[in-house]
mmCIF file of C-alpha atoms in Angstrom:
data_model
loop_
_atom_site.group_PDB
_atom_site.id
_atom_site.type_symbol
_atom_site.label_atom_id
_atom_site.label_comp_id
_atom_site.label_asym_id
_atom_site.label_seq_id
_atom_site.Cartn_x
_atom_site.Cartn_y
_atom_site.Cartn_z
ATOM 1 C CA MET F 1 12.162 10.866 2.939
ATOM 2 C CA SER F 2 10.659 14.004 4.780
ATOM 3 C CA GLU F 3 7.395 15.507 4.215
ATOM 4 C CA PRO F 4 6.145 19.145 6.376
ATOM 5 C CA ALA F 5 3.929 17.953 9.521
ATOM 6 C CA GLY F 6 0.342 19.129 8.475
ATOM 7 C CA ARG F 7 0.901 19.691 4.921
ATOM 8 C CA ALA F 8 -2.205 18.601 3.574
ATOM 9 C CA GLY F 9 -4.052 18.757 6.840
ATOM 10 C CA LEU F 10 -2.486 15.586 8.145
ATOM 11 C CA PRO F 11 -1.027 15.266 11.105
ATOM 12 C CA ALA F 12 2.416 14.263 10.603
ATOM 13 C CA ALA F 13 2.165 10.705 12.212
ATOM 14 C CA ALA F 14 -1.432 9.025 12.272
ATOM 15 C CA GLY F 15 -1.790 6.272 13.813
ATOM 16 C CA THR F 16 1.112 6.231 17.006
ATOM 17 C CA SER F 17 1.432 7.444 20.429
ATOM 18 C CA GLY F 18 5.248 8.608 21.214
ATOM 19 C CA ALA F 19 4.888 5.355 23.550
ATOM 20 C CA ALA F 20 3.594 3.221 20.001
ATOM 21 C CA SER F 21 6.525 4.949 18.385
ATOM 22 C CA PRO F 22 9.602 2.596 19.296
ATOM 23 C CA GLY F 23 10.454 -0.286 16.726
ATOM 24 C CA ARG F 24 9.206 2.518 12.564
ATOM 25 C CA ALA F 25 12.532 2.787 12.184
ATOM 26 C CA GLU F 26 13.824 -0.940 12.247
ATOM 27 C CA ILE F 27 11.767 -2.352 10.201
ATOM 28 C CA GLY F 28 11.597 -1.278 6.190
ATOM 29 C CA GLN F 29 8.618 0.083 4.467
ATOM 30 C CA PRO F 30 8.583 -3.014 1.967
ATOM 31 C CA ARG F 31 8.519 -5.508 4.349
ATOM 32 C CA VAL F 32 5.444 -3.221 6.374
ATOM 33 C CA TRP F 33 4.048 -3.349 2.475
ATOM 34 C CA LEU F 34 4.287 -7.100 2.264
ATOM 35 C CA ALA F 35 3.145 -7.938 5.261
ATOM 36 C CA ALA F 36 -0.159 -5.649 4.481
ATOM 37 C CA ALA F 37 -0.865 -6.815 1.272
ATOM 38 C CA ALA F 38 0.058 -10.338 1.388
ATOM 39 C CA SER F 39 -2.772 -9.926 4.354
ATOM 40 C CA TYR F 40 -5.447 -8.262 2.491
ATOM 41 C CA ALA F 41 -4.700 -11.433 -0.068
ATOM 42 C CA ALA F 42 -5.409 -14.004 2.037
ATOM 43 C CA ILE F 43 -8.607 -12.078 2.695
ATOM 44 C CA GLY F 44 -9.713 -11.595 -1.048
ATOM 45 C CA THR F 45 -8.868 -14.352 -2.114
ATOM 46 C CA VAL F 46 -11.151 -16.410 0.681
ATOM 47 C CA PHE F 47 -13.483 -14.028 -0.074
ATOM 48 C CA GLN F 48 -13.689 -14.262 -3.905
ATOM 49 C CA VAL F 49 -13.470 -17.664 -4.462
ATOM 50 C CA LEU F 50 -16.553 -18.508 -3.553
ATOM 51 C CA SER F 51 -18.105 -15.580 -6.041
ATOM 52 C CA PRO F 52 -17.746 -17.601 -9.752
ATOM 53 C CA TYR F 53 -19.527 -20.954 -8.107
ATOM 54 C CA THR F 54 -22.847 -19.433 -6.667
ATOM 55 C CA ALA F 55 -24.623 -21.217 -9.175
ATOM 56 C CA ALA F 56 -22.575 -24.419 -8.381
ATOM 57 C CA ALA F 57 -22.905 -24.890 -4.836
ATOM 58 C CA GLY F 58 -26.342 -23.815 -5.075
ATOM 59 C CA ARG F 59 -27.148 -26.937 -7.294
ATOM 60 C CA ALA F 60 -24.358 -29.270 -5.199
ATOM 61 C CA LEU F 61 -26.044 -28.468 -1.425
ATOM 62 C CA GLY F 62 -30.244 -27.879 -3.043
ATOM 63 C CA VAL F 63 -30.353 -24.037 -2.737
ATOM 64 C CA SER F 64 -31.013 -21.624 -5.312
ATOM 65 C CA ALA F 65 -27.770 -19.377 -6.838
ATOM 66 C CA THR F 66 -28.933 -16.307 -5.359
ATOM 67 C CA ALA F 67 -29.075 -18.250 -1.563
ATOM 68 C CA ALA F 68 -25.665 -19.303 -2.279
ATOM 69 C CA GLY F 69 -24.793 -15.726 -3.076
ATOM 70 C CA LEU F 70 -25.259 -15.452 0.967
ATOM 71 C CA GLY F 71 -21.764 -16.704 1.096
ATOM 72 C CA MET F 72 -20.549 -13.564 0.624
ATOM 73 C CA THR F 73 -22.926 -11.587 2.869
ATOM 74 C CA ALA F 74 -21.764 -14.294 6.123
ATOM 75 C CA PHE F 75 -18.686 -13.834 4.931
ATOM 76 C CA LEU F 76 -18.568 -10.037 5.808
ATOM 77 C CA LEU F 77 -21.221 -10.120 8.816
ATOM 78 C CA PRO F 78 -18.220 -10.380 11.452
ATOM 79 C CA VAL F 79 -16.159 -7.925 10.055
ATOM 80 C CA PRO F 80 -17.762 -4.867 11.325
ATOM 81 C CA LEU F 81 -19.138 -6.714 14.603
ATOM 82 C CA LEU F 82 -15.634 -7.565 15.510
ATOM 83 C CA ALA F 83 -14.050 -4.255 13.921
ATOM 84 C CA VAL F 84 -13.708 -2.031 17.806
ATOM 85 C CA PRO F 85 -13.333 -5.011 19.846
ATOM 86 C CA ALA F 86 -10.194 -6.328 17.818
ATOM 87 C CA GLY F 87 -9.237 -2.728 17.751
ATOM 88 C CA ALA F 88 -8.904 -1.694 20.640
ATOM 89 C CA PHE F 89 -7.309 -5.573 21.707
ATOM 90 C CA CYS F 90 -4.954 -4.612 19.311
ATOM 91 C CA ASP F 91 -4.033 -1.456 20.633
ATOM 92 C CA ARG F 92 -3.549 -3.834 24.166
ATOM 93 C CA HIS F 93 -1.590 -6.147 22.629
ATOM 94 C CA GLY F 94 -0.357 -5.088 19.125
ATOM 95 C CA SER F 95 -1.115 -6.978 15.906
ATOM 96 C CA ARG F 96 0.608 -10.319 16.133
ATOM 97 C CA LEU F 97 -1.577 -12.775 17.980
ATOM 98 C CA LEU F 98 -4.412 -10.642 16.843
ATOM 99 C CA THR F 99 -3.318 -11.528 12.593
ATOM 100 C CA ARG F 100 -1.920 -15.418 13.292
ATOM 101 C CA GLY F 101 -4.904 -16.176 14.848
ATOM 102 C CA GLY F 102 -6.440 -14.406 12.225
ATOM 103 C CA PHE F 103 -4.939 -16.109 9.542
ATOM 104 C CA ALA F 104 -5.371 -19.964 11.554
ATOM 105 C CA ILE F 105 -9.016 -18.849 11.486
ATOM 106 C CA LEU F 106 -9.331 -18.046 8.006
ATOM 107 C CA LEU F 107 -7.574 -20.892 6.876
ATOM 108 C CA ALA F 108 -9.239 -23.224 8.716
ATOM 109 C CA SER F 109 -12.617 -21.681 7.346
ATOM 110 C CA ALA F 110 -11.111 -22.353 3.935
ATOM 111 C CA ILE F 111 -10.791 -26.038 4.426
ATOM 112 C CA LEU F 112 -14.213 -25.837 6.329
ATOM 113 C CA LEU F 113 -15.757 -24.418 3.314
ATOM 114 C CA ALA F 114 -14.362 -27.521 1.141
ATOM 115 C CA ALA F 115 -16.195 -30.372 3.347
ATOM 116 C CA VAL F 116 -19.831 -28.820 4.389
ATOM 117 C CA PRO F 117 -21.988 -31.315 3.910
ATOM 118 C CA GLY F 118 -25.158 -28.594 3.404
ATOM 119 C CA PHE F 119 -26.348 -25.095 3.128
ATOM 120 C CA GLY F 120 -25.983 -24.019 6.458
ATOM 121 C CA TRP F 121 -22.571 -25.225 6.968
ATOM 122 C CA LEU F 122 -21.465 -23.284 3.842
ATOM 123 C CA LEU F 123 -22.539 -19.863 5.884
ATOM 124 C CA ALA F 124 -20.781 -21.303 8.959
ATOM 125 C CA ALA F 125 -17.874 -21.837 7.621
ATOM 126 C CA ARG F 126 -18.580 -18.635 5.460
ATOM 127 C CA ALA F 127 -19.186 -16.991 9.190
ATOM 128 C CA VAL F 128 -15.810 -18.698 10.712
ATOM 129 C CA GLY F 129 -13.892 -16.808 7.546
ATOM 130 C CA GLY F 130 -14.973 -13.417 8.388
ATOM 131 C CA VAL F 131 -13.574 -13.790 11.841
ATOM 132 C CA GLY F 132 -10.651 -14.495 10.519
ATOM 133 C CA ALA F 133 -10.646 -11.980 7.993
ATOM 134 C CA GLY F 134 -11.772 -8.831 10.385
ATOM 135 C CA LEU F 135 -8.977 -9.834 12.238
ATOM 136 C CA VAL F 136 -6.249 -10.563 9.877
ATOM 137 C CA MET F 137 -7.904 -7.047 8.582
ATOM 138 C CA VAL F 138 -7.482 -4.319 11.555
ATOM 139 C CA GLY F 139 -4.223 -6.254 12.310
ATOM 140 C CA ALA F 140 -2.783 -5.588 9.376
ATOM 141 C CA LEU F 141 -4.022 -1.505 9.363
ATOM 142 C CA LYS F 142 -3.416 -1.391 12.982
ATOM 143 C CA MET F 143 0.510 -2.365 11.931
ATOM 144 C CA LEU F 144 0.218 0.613 8.546
ATOM 145 C CA ALA F 145 -0.338 2.762 11.081
ATOM 146 C CA ALA F 146 1.574 2.558 13.572
ATOM 147 C CA ARG F 147 4.932 2.386 11.175
ATOM 148 C CA VAL F 148 3.191 4.939 8.491
ATOM 149 C CA PRO F 149 3.518 8.051 9.080
ATOM 150 C CA ALA F 150 0.389 10.641 7.774
ATOM 151 C CA PRO F 151 1.812 12.098 5.170
ATOM 152 C CA ARG F 152 2.818 8.819 3.453
ATOM 153 C CA LEU F 153 -0.471 6.645 3.899
ATOM 154 C CA GLY F 154 -1.861 7.352 1.084
ATOM 155 C CA ALA F 155 1.092 5.083 -0.903
ATOM 156 C CA ALA F 156 1.128 2.240 1.827
ATOM 157 C CA LEU F 157 -2.734 2.008 2.137
ATOM 158 C CA GLY F 158 -2.263 1.672 -1.783
ATOM 159 C CA VAL F 159 -0.345 -1.190 -1.562
ATOM 160 C CA PHE F 160 -2.201 -2.685 1.277
ATOM 161 C CA VAL F 161 -5.812 -2.582 -0.459
ATOM 162 C CA ALA F 162 -4.155 -4.156 -3.873
ATOM 163 C CA GLY F 163 -4.402 -7.199 -2.437
ATOM 164 C CA LEU F 164 -8.315 -7.389 -2.439
ATOM 165 C CA PRO F 165 -7.346 -7.231 -6.052
ATOM 166 C CA ILE F 166 -4.390 -9.757 -5.699
ATOM 167 C CA GLY F 167 -6.857 -12.564 -4.074
ATOM 168 C CA THR F 168 -9.207 -11.833 -6.749
ATOM 169 C CA VAL F 169 -7.028 -12.575 -9.422
ATOM 170 C CA VAL F 170 -6.061 -15.025 -7.167
ATOM 171 C CA ALA F 171 -9.629 -16.194 -7.012
ATOM 172 C CA PHE F 172 -10.448 -15.585 -10.316
ATOM 173 C CA ASP F 173 -8.376 -16.293 -12.706
ATOM 174 C CA ILE F 174 -6.363 -19.001 -11.174
ATOM 175 C CA ILE F 175 -7.750 -20.938 -8.789
ATOM 176 C CA ALA F 176 -11.567 -21.056 -10.690
ATOM 177 C CA PRO F 177 -9.614 -22.000 -14.232
ATOM 178 C CA VAL F 178 -7.234 -25.155 -12.399
ATOM 179 C CA ALA F 179 -10.049 -26.276 -10.330
ATOM 180 C CA GLY F 180 -12.843 -26.329 -13.085
ATOM 181 C CA GLY F 181 -16.288 -25.017 -13.505
ATOM 182 C CA GLN F 182 -18.053 -26.981 -10.970
ATOM 183 C CA ALA F 183 -15.499 -27.661 -7.993
ATOM 184 C CA TRP F 184 -16.129 -25.074 -6.318
ATOM 185 C CA ARG F 185 -14.854 -27.480 -3.244
ATOM 186 C CA THR F 186 -11.297 -27.860 -4.288
ATOM 187 C CA ALA F 187 -11.311 -24.192 -5.368
ATOM 188 C CA SER F 188 -12.032 -23.624 -1.863
ATOM 189 C CA LEU F 189 -9.078 -26.061 -0.991
ATOM 190 C CA GLY F 190 -6.624 -23.950 -3.550
ATOM 191 C CA ALA F 191 -7.671 -20.587 -1.534
ATOM 192 C CA ALA F 192 -6.274 -22.512 1.946
ATOM 193 C CA ALA F 193 -3.236 -22.977 0.313
ATOM 194 C CA ALA F 194 -3.174 -19.207 -0.757
ATOM 195 C CA VAL F 195 -3.667 -18.128 2.686
ATOM 196 C CA ALA F 196 -0.847 -20.396 3.840
ATOM 197 C CA VAL F 197 1.292 -18.837 1.542
ATOM 198 C CA ALA F 198 0.364 -15.143 1.708
ATOM 199 C CA PHE F 199 0.560 -16.195 5.964
ATOM 200 C CA THR F 200 4.605 -16.748 5.207
ATOM 201 C CA ALA F 201 5.081 -13.973 3.536
ATOM 202 C CA ALA F 202 3.478 -11.672 6.193
ATOM 203 C CA ALA F 203 5.056 -13.688 9.047
ATOM 204 C CA SER F 204 8.296 -13.425 7.637
ATOM 205 C CA ALA F 205 7.965 -9.436 6.878
ATOM 206 C CA GLY F 206 8.285 -9.534 10.840
ATOM 207 C CA ALA F 207 5.732 -6.140 10.450
ATOM 208 C CA ASP F 208 3.686 -6.452 13.518
ATOM 209 C CA ALA F 209 2.783 -3.561 15.301
ATOM 210 C CA PRO F 210 3.664 -2.747 19.167
ATOM 211 C CA PRO F 211 0.958 -2.333 21.501
ATOM 212 C CA ALA F 212 0.008 1.246 21.746
ATOM 213 C CA ARG F 213 0.183 1.122 25.634
ATOM 214 C CA PRO F 214 1.548 -1.689 28.491
ATOM 215 C CA ALA F 215 -1.462 -4.192 29.218
ATOM 216 C CA ARG F 216 -1.422 -3.155 32.475
ATOM 217 C CA PRO F 217 -0.281 -0.022 34.165
ATOM 218 C CA SER F 218 3.184 -0.164 35.364
ATOM 219 C CA PRO F 219 4.653 1.508 38.170
ATOM 220 C CA SER F 220 8.494 1.835 37.211
ATOM 221 C CA VAL F 221 6.797 3.961 33.747
ATOM 222 C CA PRO F 222 6.668 6.696 34.378
ATOM 223 C CA ALA F 223 3.529 8.411 34.462
ATOM 224 C CA PRO F 224 3.426 10.935 31.952
ATOM 225 C CA ALA F 225 5.011 8.283 29.501
ATOM 226 C CA GLN F 226 1.392 6.778 29.865
ATOM 227 C CA ALA F 227 -0.384 9.564 28.757
ATOM 228 C CA GLY F 228 -1.859 9.946 25.084
ATOM 229 C CA VAL F 229 -3.250 6.295 25.553
ATOM 230 C CA PRO F 230 -6.654 5.611 23.800
ATOM 231 C CA VAL F 231 -9.175 5.017 26.252
ATOM 232 C CA GLY F 232 -13.089 4.100 25.444
ATOM 233 C CA GLY F 233 -13.785 3.453 21.304
ATOM 234 C CA GLY F 234 -16.606 1.779 20.606
ATOM 235 C CA PRO F 235 -19.983 3.715 19.205
ATOM 236 C CA ARG F 236 -18.075 7.126 20.622
ATOM 237 C CA VAL F 237 -16.266 6.553 17.128
ATOM 238 C CA LEU F 238 -19.339 7.862 15.453
ATOM 239 C CA ALA F 239 -19.596 11.114 17.675
ATOM 240 C CA SER F 240 -17.494 13.079 14.608
ATOM 241 C CA ALA F 241 -20.476 13.468 12.182
ATOM 242 C CA ASP F 242 -17.350 13.490 9.032
ATOM 243 C CA LEU F 243 -17.039 9.617 10.662
ATOM 244 C CA ARG F 244 -20.143 9.129 9.844
ATOM 245 C CA TRP F 245 -20.126 10.640 5.893
ATOM 246 C CA LEU F 246 -17.058 8.543 5.790
ATOM 247 C CA LEU F 247 -18.898 5.698 6.814
ATOM 248 C CA ALA F 248 -21.426 5.869 4.632
ATOM 249 C CA LEU F 249 -19.371 6.988 1.863
ATOM 250 C CA THR F 250 -17.074 4.002 2.135
ATOM 251 C CA GLY F 251 -20.126 1.662 2.335
ATOM 252 C CA VAL F 252 -21.505 2.863 -0.782
ATOM 253 C CA GLY F 253 -18.214 2.492 -2.182
ATOM 254 C CA TYR F 254 -17.491 -1.284 -1.385
ATOM 255 C CA ALA F 255 -20.921 -2.085 -2.293
ATOM 256 C CA THR F 256 -20.901 -0.656 -5.625
ATOM 257 C CA ILE F 257 -17.615 -2.423 -6.352
ATOM 258 C CA ILE F 258 -18.475 -5.682 -5.038
ATOM 259 C CA ALA F 259 -21.853 -5.582 -6.179
ATOM 260 C CA PHE F 260 -20.253 -5.107 -9.605
ATOM 261 C CA THR F 261 -17.571 -8.189 -8.668
ATOM 262 C CA THR F 262 -20.045 -10.579 -7.904
ATOM 263 C CA TRP F 263 -22.440 -9.153 -10.638
ATOM 264 C CA ALA F 264 -20.263 -9.535 -13.255
ATOM 265 C CA PRO F 265 -18.792 -12.993 -13.557
ATOM 266 C CA ALA F 266 -22.606 -14.582 -13.498
ATOM 267 C CA HIS F 267 -24.404 -12.235 -15.989
ATOM 268 C CA VAL F 268 -21.615 -10.461 -18.191
ATOM 269 C CA ALA F 269 -21.638 -13.867 -20.117
ATOM 270 C CA ARG F 270 -25.100 -13.354 -20.560
ATOM 271 C CA TYR F 271 -25.428 -10.154 -21.168
ATOM 272 C CA ALA F 272 -22.772 -9.879 -23.900
ATOM 273 C CA GLY F 273 -22.706 -12.962 -25.346
ATOM 274 C CA LEU F 274 -19.311 -13.915 -23.851
ATOM 275 C CA THR F 275 -17.752 -17.190 -22.282
ATOM 276 C CA ARG F 276 -17.409 -17.830 -18.467
ATOM 277 C CA GLN F 277 -14.004 -17.431 -18.166
ATOM 278 C CA THR F 278 -13.989 -14.626 -20.020
ATOM 279 C CA SER F 279 -16.294 -13.311 -17.852
ATOM 280 C CA LEU F 280 -14.669 -13.874 -14.743
ATOM 281 C CA VAL F 281 -11.059 -11.982 -16.487
ATOM 282 C CA ILE F 282 -13.042 -9.122 -17.161
ATOM 283 C CA ALA F 283 -14.488 -9.313 -13.697
ATOM 284 C CA SER F 284 -11.130 -9.305 -12.509
ATOM 285 C CA VAL F 285 -10.038 -7.215 -14.285
ATOM 286 C CA LEU F 286 -11.511 -4.230 -12.387
ATOM 287 C CA LEU F 287 -9.983 -5.056 -9.579
ATOM 288 C CA ALA F 288 -6.376 -6.447 -10.796
ATOM 289 C CA VAL F 289 -5.841 -3.218 -12.582
ATOM 290 C CA ASP F 290 -5.889 -1.943 -8.434
ATOM 291 C CA ILE F 291 -2.499 -3.246 -8.029
ATOM 292 C CA PRO F 292 -0.648 -1.088 -9.929
ATOM 293 C CA ALA F 293 -2.743 1.924 -9.440
ATOM 294 C CA ALA F 294 -3.805 2.065 -5.668
ATOM 295 C CA PRO F 295 -0.428 2.677 -4.683
ATOM 296 C CA ALA F 296 0.395 5.129 -8.111
ATOM 297 C CA TRP F 297 -3.119 7.485 -6.736
ATOM 298 C CA GLY F 298 -2.452 6.860 -3.227
ATOM 299 C CA ARG F 299 1.339 8.208 -4.017
ATOM 300 C CA LEU F 300 -0.343 11.188 -6.159
ATOM 301 C CA SER F 301 -2.276 11.883 -3.523
ATOM 302 C CA ASP F 302 0.275 12.180 -1.169
ATOM 303 C CA ARG F 303 2.096 14.588 -3.177
ATOM 304 C CA LEU F 304 -0.756 16.818 -3.703
ATOM 305 C CA GLY F 305 -1.948 16.449 0.101
ATOM 306 C CA ARG F 306 -5.663 15.747 -1.351
ATOM 307 C CA ARG F 307 -7.999 13.260 -0.631
ATOM 308 C CA LYS F 308 -11.179 14.766 -1.082
ATOM 309 C CA PRO F 309 -10.724 14.861 -4.678
ATOM 310 C CA PHE F 310 -9.498 11.230 -5.521
ATOM 311 C CA LEU F 311 -13.082 9.768 -3.160
ATOM 312 C CA VAL F 312 -15.178 11.804 -6.015
ATOM 313 C CA LEU F 313 -13.515 11.501 -8.926
ATOM 314 C CA ALA F 314 -13.150 7.891 -7.812
ATOM 315 C CA PHE F 315 -17.418 7.686 -8.075
ATOM 316 C CA VAL F 316 -17.946 10.082 -11.021
ATOM 317 C CA ILE F 317 -15.351 7.895 -12.954
ATOM 318 C CA TYR F 318 -17.010 4.340 -11.951
ATOM 319 C CA ALA F 319 -21.105 6.147 -12.258
ATOM 320 C CA ALA F 320 -20.158 6.739 -15.936
ATOM 321 C CA GLY F 321 -18.348 3.193 -16.941
ATOM 322 C CA ALA F 322 -20.941 1.565 -14.977
ATOM 323 C CA ALA F 323 -23.836 3.586 -17.807
ATOM 324 C CA ALA F 324 -22.001 2.815 -20.444
ATOM 325 C CA LEU F 325 -20.974 -0.587 -20.318
ATOM 326 C CA PRO F 326 -24.124 -1.547 -21.508
ATOM 327 C CA LEU F 327 -24.033 0.383 -24.852
ATOM 328 C CA VAL F 328 -20.304 -1.164 -25.147
ATOM 329 C CA ALA F 329 -21.385 -4.161 -24.471
ATOM 330 C CA HIS F 330 -24.156 -4.232 -27.323
ATOM 331 C CA ALA F 331 -21.613 -1.943 -29.572
ATOM 332 C CA PRO F 332 -20.042 -3.017 -32.933
ATOM 333 C CA GLY F 333 -16.645 -4.678 -33.428
ATOM 334 C CA PRO F 334 -14.386 -6.313 -30.662
ATOM 335 C CA ARG F 335 -16.985 -6.621 -27.637
ATOM 336 C CA THR F 336 -14.756 -8.616 -25.256
ATOM 337 C CA LEU F 337 -12.040 -5.511 -25.862
ATOM 338 C CA TRP F 338 -14.339 -2.509 -25.708
ATOM 339 C CA LEU F 339 -15.675 -4.063 -22.362
ATOM 340 C CA ALA F 340 -12.361 -4.651 -20.688
ATOM 341 C CA ALA F 341 -11.456 -0.913 -21.485
ATOM 342 C CA THR F 342 -14.272 0.281 -19.706
ATOM 343 C CA VAL F 343 -13.441 -1.804 -17.283
ATOM 344 C CA VAL F 344 -10.182 -0.279 -16.833
ATOM 345 C CA ILE F 345 -11.278 2.552 -16.690
ATOM 346 C CA MET F 346 -13.987 1.758 -14.144
ATOM 347 C CA GLY F 347 -10.609 -0.163 -12.185
ATOM 348 C CA THR F 348 -8.476 3.524 -11.897
ATOM 349 C CA GLY F 349 -11.813 4.910 -10.411
ATOM 350 C CA CYS F 350 -11.484 2.001 -7.688
ATOM 351 C CA ALA F 351 -7.860 2.418 -6.807
ATOM 352 C CA MET F 352 -8.533 5.760 -6.462
ATOM 353 C CA PHE F 353 -11.030 5.507 -3.942
ATOM 354 C CA LEU F 354 -9.305 2.525 -1.944
ATOM 355 C CA PRO F 355 -6.471 4.094 -0.470
ATOM 356 C CA ALA F 356 -8.010 7.341 -0.098
ATOM 357 C CA THR F 357 -11.011 6.405 2.203
ATOM 358 C CA PRO F 358 -8.892 4.973 5.047
ATOM 359 C CA ALA F 359 -6.362 7.684 4.108
ATOM 360 C CA VAL F 360 -8.406 10.749 4.933
ATOM 361 C CA VAL F 361 -9.105 9.575 7.789
ATOM 362 C CA PRO F 362 -6.153 11.597 9.835
ATOM 363 C CA ALA F 363 -6.995 14.866 8.178
ATOM 364 C CA LEU F 364 -10.961 14.338 9.322
ATOM 365 C CA VAL F 365 -9.946 13.052 13.310
ATOM 366 C CA PRO F 366 -6.696 15.098 14.362
ATOM 367 C CA SER F 367 -6.410 12.830 17.323
ATOM 368 C CA ALA F 368 -6.440 9.748 15.477
ATOM 369 C CA GLY F 369 -2.582 9.679 16.067
ATOM 370 C CA SER F 370 -3.256 8.573 19.061
ATOM 371 C CA ALA F 371 -5.454 5.527 18.579
ATOM 372 C CA PRO F 372 -4.852 3.595 15.425
ATOM 373 C CA ALA F 373 -6.750 1.272 12.909
ATOM 374 C CA THR F 374 -10.435 0.091 14.840
ATOM 375 C CA GLY F 375 -13.763 -0.091 13.878
ATOM 376 C CA CYS F 376 -13.927 3.456 11.313
ATOM 377 C CA TRP F 377 -11.009 3.266 10.354
ATOM 378 C CA TRP F 378 -9.507 4.653 13.589
ATOM 379 C CA ARG F 379 -10.586 5.841 16.242
ATOM 380 C CA PRO F 380 -10.223 9.210 17.825
ATOM 381 C CA ARG F 381 -9.426 9.247 21.560
ATOM 382 C CA MET D 1 -13.706 -0.829 7.800
ATOM 383 C CA THR D 2 -17.576 -0.977 9.286
ATOM 384 C CA GLY D 3 -18.273 0.576 6.232
ATOM 385 C CA MET D 4 -16.390 -1.576 4.031
ATOM 386 C CA ALA D 5 -18.447 -4.502 5.255
ATOM 387 C CA VAL D 6 -21.611 -3.123 5.759
ATOM 388 C CA GLY D 7 -21.999 -1.378 2.467
ATOM 389 C CA PRO D 8 -21.879 -5.168 0.611
ATOM 390 C CA LEU D 9 -23.451 -6.404 3.580
ATOM 391 C CA ALA D 10 -26.540 -5.257 2.598
ATOM 392 C CA LEU D 11 -26.270 -5.296 -1.334
ATOM 393 C CA GLY D 12 -24.945 -8.842 -1.033
ATOM 394 C CA PRO D 13 -28.503 -11.127 -1.652
ATOM 395 C CA VAL D 14 -29.100 -8.561 -4.150
ATOM 396 C CA PHE D 15 -25.880 -8.953 -6.303
ATOM 397 C CA GLY D 16 -25.332 -11.980 -4.886
ATOM 398 C CA GLY D 17 -26.386 -14.575 -7.648
ATOM 399 C CA PRO D 18 -28.296 -14.794 -11.617
ATOM 400 C CA GLY D 19 -31.378 -13.970 -11.416
ATOM 401 C CA THR D 20 -31.258 -10.906 -9.780
ATOM 402 C CA VAL D 21 -32.567 -7.764 -11.053
ATOM 403 C CA ALA D 22 -30.100 -4.696 -9.966
ATOM 404 C CA GLY D 23 -27.324 -5.314 -12.121
ATOM 405 C CA LEU D 24 -25.812 -2.177 -13.467
ATOM 406 C CA GLU D 25 -27.694 0.199 -12.975
ATOM 407 C CA ALA D 26 -28.036 -0.030 -9.305
ATOM 408 C CA VAL D 27 -24.475 0.286 -9.358
ATOM 409 C CA ALA D 28 -24.639 3.382 -11.867
ATOM 410 C CA ALA D 29 -26.955 4.671 -9.203
ATOM 411 C CA LEU D 30 -24.677 4.036 -6.135
ATOM 412 C CA ALA D 31 -21.512 4.781 -7.308
ATOM 413 C CA VAL D 32 -23.733 8.528 -8.121
ATOM 414 C CA LEU D 33 -24.531 8.447 -4.193
ATOM 415 C CA GLY D 34 -21.050 8.265 -3.519
ATOM 416 C CA ALA D 35 -19.677 10.642 -5.462
ATOM 417 C CA VAL D 36 -23.072 13.062 -3.634
ATOM 418 C CA LEU D 37 -21.519 11.544 -0.225
ATOM 419 C CA GLY D 38 -17.843 12.421 -0.929
ATOM 420 C CA THR D 39 -18.677 15.683 -1.550
ATOM 421 C CA ARG D 40 -19.582 16.418 2.329
ATOM 422 C CA ILE D 41 -15.982 15.020 3.458
ATOM 423 C CA GLY D 42 -14.514 17.648 4.951
ATOM 424 C CA ALA D 43 -11.392 17.596 4.448
ATOM 425 C CA ARG D 44 -9.006 18.713 1.711
#
């Protein structure tokens, strides 16, 4: 399968300099996809495991449910702080160490959450989890960037982002019902088990990214072979106006998506008179639809060579769904069915957005090919 | 990736639990904002 370079305005190979290319052909794409999706699924499970339990955890720790909801924020806080340095580390040393360390931290955080004696500890455990999540995420993105040509990134990133809904389904629809309505500590141990399974799957795929350059200049390597090495990074990623727009767009997009999945489990039950478990299922449907739909939209985006229409249409669909939901919730007839159908449509929009945002970067930053997957998805040279 | 984390980070406390008022209207408003931002991206 070869697609012409430059189709869709995308460089033929995002993510690797020539020095980083060796090894791409040695590992089949399914293994690359498995490693990526398993990584994001582990993150999604630990991130979402608290969401159904904000009220229960708040009661147990003597704070309000809204305060307990800060555990979601605490999880996300380390991610932007770590993104660029973790990406730079990945460029230098490859993704293997970073990813494995991230998995270990993620696992430890889930176990710690199950044992926290107070609210401060809960926030600390969640922040530790965010550190692990940031490392795993950067490692997975680096690996994808190193092993997938740019014209096929849409499909690959679709598989990657399907990991988040897989994690949400695991947290909402498997762990929460098994653990029970108040047993957030048990649920957290369930998340730890899920992380262990995901790590085993990701590690067995063996799809790590090699370093983008030697850790130290080697006199045995001719100078031209080290050309194209990514240098710098950090705040320079925002020198591109398009990347700034993409940063804002990604922030708004994920805020919209996660706002709904955080809001829905607690509110849909009261809003539409549903049971808690039905609300959880409906909330998870938003992301569960992405499991098949995100790779499919990503593949279509690759074929059409277009990213932007998917970004815009995704938000239009999401806005229409959110606007329609109050009407649907009080419509006559089978409300649960109508609600689920509306959320499925919203999830379809979500599935357009998730792979398109990272996949658009090579078109925005042509030099991204030599310095993949750091702070703003990619770091320009 | 930074954007992925920053967006929910800013809104997490708002949407974090029962009793918050933002709800679906805010979700819809954010989605409209996202559509507008999407039109500003300089790529096909």
